[in-house]
Amino acid sequence: MSIRFTAKARRGMVALTVAAGLAVGVAGCGGSGGDDKKPDSSASASRAGGSDPSAQEGQSDEPLAELKGSDGLLLQITSAERDAGGFVTVNGALKNDGAQTAVIPSALSGNETEIIRNGRSLGGATLVDPQGKKRYYVLRDTEGRPLTTTGFSTLKSGATLAVFMQFPAPPTNVTEVDFQLPTFTSAGIKISG
């Protein structure tokens, strides 16, 4: 399946990703307390003040899933929504619950040469339909760039990064899939929409 995006659409997606990342970064900078609950409050602030309210509407504070990774990394999936265009967009927050700055594993990008060539990303993520026995990979634009959060290499202790990944949508009767990301535990998530 080939997806074509105009230069203007790509710039818009990049701007949205940067804006979401900046919103999370600004929300995570307020206050200097070492409270263990601080990452949760910054994640809540980013959800409440995000630039894409339609993807967050109807979401409770409880994530769909939490996946544990290495070095204190935690991925919280906050939504998985089926779009009218035949896509599933998964939104979440990558958090560093560890005591030190975490180097983001390069394995998160996956092992496909075309995706690796475009830098660090969450391009290794997949959705698995266990009933239909199909695996769905992160979509790419016409230049091979993955349609996911890109351009990060470290995450400071206590920091949170808003992330997204876009996949081809499974058939409409499939509402539950397994989300997998290299170096993280896997989890079942429910697709809405």
Tab-separated table of C-alpha atoms in Angstrom:
chain	number	residue	atom	x	y	z
A	1	MET	CA	0.000	0.000	0.000
A	2	SER	CA	1.551	3.313	-1.045
A	3	ILE	CA	0.585	6.528	0.711
A	4	ARG	CA	1.379	9.840	-0.959
A	5	PHE	CA	1.600	13.018	1.050
A	6	THR	CA	2.122	16.461	-0.376
A	7	ALA	CA	4.978	18.552	0.944
A	8	LYS	CA	2.405	20.753	2.711
A	9	ALA	CA	0.793	17.715	4.426
A	10	ARG	CA	4.216	16.437	5.559
A	11	ARG	CA	5.097	19.854	6.966
A	12	GLY	CA	1.753	19.920	8.782
A	13	MET	CA	2.398	16.493	10.338
A	14	VAL	CA	5.902	17.541	11.379
A	15	ALA	CA	4.564	20.802	12.842
A	16	LEU	CA	1.893	18.910	14.794
A	17	THR	CA	4.505	16.484	16.143
A	18	VAL	CA	6.866	19.320	17.116
A	19	ALA	CA	4.017	21.281	18.743
A	20	ALA	CA	2.946	18.244	20.768
A	21	GLY	CA	6.543	17.621	21.840
A	22	LEU	CA	6.991	21.266	22.842
A	23	ALA	CA	3.722	21.233	24.784
A	24	VAL	CA	4.899	18.190	26.728
A	25	GLY	CA	8.346	19.701	27.273
A	26	VAL	CA	6.868	22.962	28.588
A	27	ALA	CA	4.378	21.101	30.797
A	28	GLY	CA	7.209	18.981	32.197
A	29	CYS	CA	9.337	22.052	33.073
A	30	GLY	CA	7.011	23.616	35.662
A	31	GLY	CA	8.117	23.034	39.251
A	32	SER	CA	11.284	21.632	40.674
A	33	GLY	CA	9.990	19.051	43.152
A	34	GLY	CA	11.356	15.538	43.005
A	35	ASP	CA	7.916	13.995	43.580
A	36	ASP	CA	7.537	10.565	41.992
A	37	LYS	CA	4.094	11.567	40.708
A	38	LYS	CA	5.462	14.445	38.613
A	39	PRO	CA	5.563	12.472	35.312
A	40	ASP	CA	1.886	11.591	35.742
A	41	SER	CA	0.936	15.239	36.213
A	42	SER	CA	2.908	16.354	33.139
A	43	ALA	CA	1.301	13.582	31.086
A	44	SER	CA	-2.122	14.758	32.288
A	45	ALA	CA	-1.227	18.335	31.433
A	46	SER	CA	-0.169	17.346	27.928
A	47	ARG	CA	-3.402	15.445	27.383
A	48	ALA	CA	-5.478	18.350	28.675
A	49	GLY	CA	-3.611	20.996	26.657
A	50	GLY	CA	-2.668	19.021	23.565
A	51	SER	CA	-2.944	20.471	20.091
A	52	ASP	CA	-5.156	17.652	18.786
A	53	PRO	CA	-8.227	17.485	21.046
A	54	SER	CA	-10.168	15.187	18.694
A	55	ALA	CA	-7.671	12.376	19.324
A	56	GLN	CA	-8.043	12.820	23.071
A	57	GLU	CA	-11.802	13.357	23.453
A	58	GLY	CA	-13.542	10.836	25.608
A	59	GLN	CA	-10.281	9.594	27.092
A	60	SER	CA	-10.064	9.045	30.820
A	61	ASP	CA	-6.859	9.538	32.778
A	62	GLU	CA	-6.360	5.773	32.635
A	63	PRO	CA	-4.197	4.734	29.644
A	64	LEU	CA	-5.286	1.909	27.334
A	65	ALA	CA	-2.028	0.106	28.084
A	66	GLU	CA	1.357	0.539	29.745
A	67	LEU	CA	4.405	-1.158	28.271
A	68	LYS	CA	7.660	-1.405	30.198
A	69	GLY	CA	10.983	-1.057	28.438
A	70	SER	CA	14.619	-0.999	29.467
A	71	ASP	CA	16.329	1.600	31.690
A	72	GLY	CA	13.086	2.827	33.291
A	73	LEU	CA	11.335	3.638	30.001
A	74	LEU	CA	7.549	3.327	30.037
A	75	LEU	CA	5.177	3.720	27.081
A	76	GLN	CA	1.607	4.640	27.937
A	77	ILE	CA	-0.885	4.194	25.091
A	78	THR	CA	-3.621	6.816	25.532
A	79	SER	CA	-5.681	6.234	22.376
A	80	ALA	CA	-5.931	4.048	19.278
A	81	GLU	CA	-8.388	5.557	16.836
A	82	ARG	CA	-9.577	4.380	13.455
A	83	ASP	CA	-9.589	7.251	10.953
A	84	ALA	CA	-11.974	7.592	8.010
A	85	GLY	CA	-9.018	7.368	5.600
A	86	GLY	CA	-8.270	3.741	6.499
A	87	PHE	CA	-5.641	4.359	9.182
A	88	VAL	CA	-5.256	3.667	12.884
A	89	THR	CA	-3.446	6.365	14.832
A	90	VAL	CA	-1.971	5.309	18.164
A	91	ASN	CA	-1.157	8.145	20.578
A	92	GLY	CA	0.730	7.910	23.816
A	93	ALA	CA	3.508	9.132	26.061
A	94	LEU	CA	7.038	7.796	26.340
A	95	LYS	CA	8.209	8.378	29.900
A	96	ASN	CA	11.511	7.951	31.693
A	97	ASP	CA	10.696	6.671	35.175
A	98	GLY	CA	14.368	5.842	35.753
A	99	ALA	CA	16.822	7.756	37.933
A	100	GLN	CA	19.139	8.710	35.046
A	101	THR	CA	18.875	10.040	31.514
A	102	ALA	CA	17.884	7.137	29.268
A	103	VAL	CA	19.399	6.584	25.849
A	104	ILE	CA	16.534	5.574	23.566
A	105	PRO	CA	17.349	2.139	22.102
A	106	SER	CA	17.958	2.234	18.351
A	107	ALA	CA	15.911	-0.999	18.144
A	108	LEU	CA	12.730	1.100	18.489
A	109	SER	CA	13.251	2.168	14.879
A	110	GLY	CA	13.024	-1.455	13.734
A	111	ASN	CA	15.446	-3.135	11.379
A	112	GLU	CA	14.232	-2.022	7.943
A	113	THR	CA	16.974	-0.168	6.076
A	114	GLU	CA	14.618	2.459	4.643
A	115	ILE	CA	13.304	3.448	8.090
A	116	ILE	CA	16.725	3.341	9.801
A	117	ARG	CA	18.103	5.649	7.107
A	118	ASN	CA	15.650	8.322	8.277
A	119	GLY	CA	16.930	8.463	11.885
A	120	ARG	CA	15.543	7.422	15.264
A	121	SER	CA	11.829	6.754	15.383
A	122	LEU	CA	9.185	4.361	16.647
A	123	GLY	CA	9.181	2.724	13.203
A	124	GLY	CA	9.590	-0.753	14.705
A	125	ALA	CA	6.098	-0.678	16.245
A	126	THR	CA	3.497	-3.137	14.964
A	127	LEU	CA	-0.159	-3.972	15.508
A	128	VAL	CA	-1.014	-7.668	15.436
A	129	ASP	CA	-4.501	-8.998	14.715
A	130	PRO	CA	-4.363	-12.368	16.521
A	131	GLN	CA	-7.638	-13.633	15.006
A	132	GLY	CA	-6.846	-12.663	11.413
A	133	LYS	CA	-3.179	-13.590	11.921
A	134	LYS	CA	-1.965	-10.328	10.341
A	135	ARG	CA	0.736	-7.879	11.386
A	136	TYR	CA	0.442	-4.173	10.536
A	137	TYR	CA	3.616	-2.063	10.297
A	138	VAL	CA	3.993	1.709	10.754
A	139	LEU	CA	3.104	3.530	7.531
A	140	ARG	CA	5.690	5.507	5.546
A	141	ASP	CA	5.481	8.508	3.296
A	142	THR	CA	6.676	8.453	-0.314
A	143	GLU	CA	10.247	9.224	0.782
A	144	GLY	CA	10.365	6.269	3.190
A	145	ARG	CA	9.976	8.277	6.399
A	146	PRO	CA	7.870	6.498	9.025
A	147	LEU	CA	4.608	8.156	10.062
A	148	THR	CA	5.559	8.263	13.708
A	149	THR	CA	7.382	10.440	16.201
A	150	THR	CA	11.014	10.848	15.117
A	151	GLY	CA	14.208	12.653	16.039
A	152	PHE	CA	14.781	11.770	19.678
A	153	SER	CA	17.792	10.008	21.174
A	154	THR	CA	17.652	10.548	24.943
A	155	LEU	CA	15.014	11.226	27.582
A	156	LYS	CA	15.916	12.874	30.882
A	157	SER	CA	14.866	11.319	34.176
A	158	GLY	CA	11.219	12.188	34.862
A	159	ALA	CA	10.646	13.539	31.337
A	160	THR	CA	7.710	12.636	29.095
A	161	LEU	CA	7.548	12.753	25.286
A	162	ALA	CA	4.202	12.730	23.443
A	163	VAL	CA	4.343	10.119	20.675
A	164	PHE	CA	2.185	8.887	17.805
A	165	MET	CA	2.301	6.050	15.286
A	166	GLN	CA	0.078	5.544	12.247
A	167	PHE	CA	-0.785	2.112	10.850
A	168	PRO	CA	-3.003	0.725	8.090
A	169	ALA	CA	-6.381	-0.068	9.659
A	170	PRO	CA	-7.369	-3.698	10.131
A	171	PRO	CA	-10.868	-4.713	8.958
A	172	THR	CA	-13.677	-2.851	10.763
A	173	ASN	CA	-14.734	-5.970	12.681
A	174	VAL	CA	-11.288	-6.070	14.350
A	175	THR	CA	-11.475	-3.914	17.472
A	176	GLU	CA	-8.698	-5.436	19.606
A	177	VAL	CA	-5.073	-5.853	18.573
A	178	ASP	CA	-1.735	-6.507	20.235
A	179	PHE	CA	0.641	-3.540	20.219
A	180	GLN	CA	4.334	-4.434	19.978
A	181	LEU	CA	7.456	-2.274	20.132
A	182	PRO	CA	11.003	-3.714	20.211
A	183	THR	CA	12.560	-3.838	23.721
A	184	PHE	CA	9.141	-3.248	25.363
A	185	THR	CA	6.569	-5.675	26.707
A	186	SER	CA	3.556	-6.126	24.414
A	187	ALA	CA	-0.047	-5.293	25.324
A	188	GLY	CA	-3.546	-5.678	23.968
A	189	ILE	CA	-5.271	-2.421	23.018
A	190	LYS	CA	-8.788	-1.584	21.857
A	191	ILE	CA	-9.305	0.410	18.659
A	192	SER	CA	-12.040	3.042	18.815
A	193	GLY	CA	-13.864	4.774	15.994
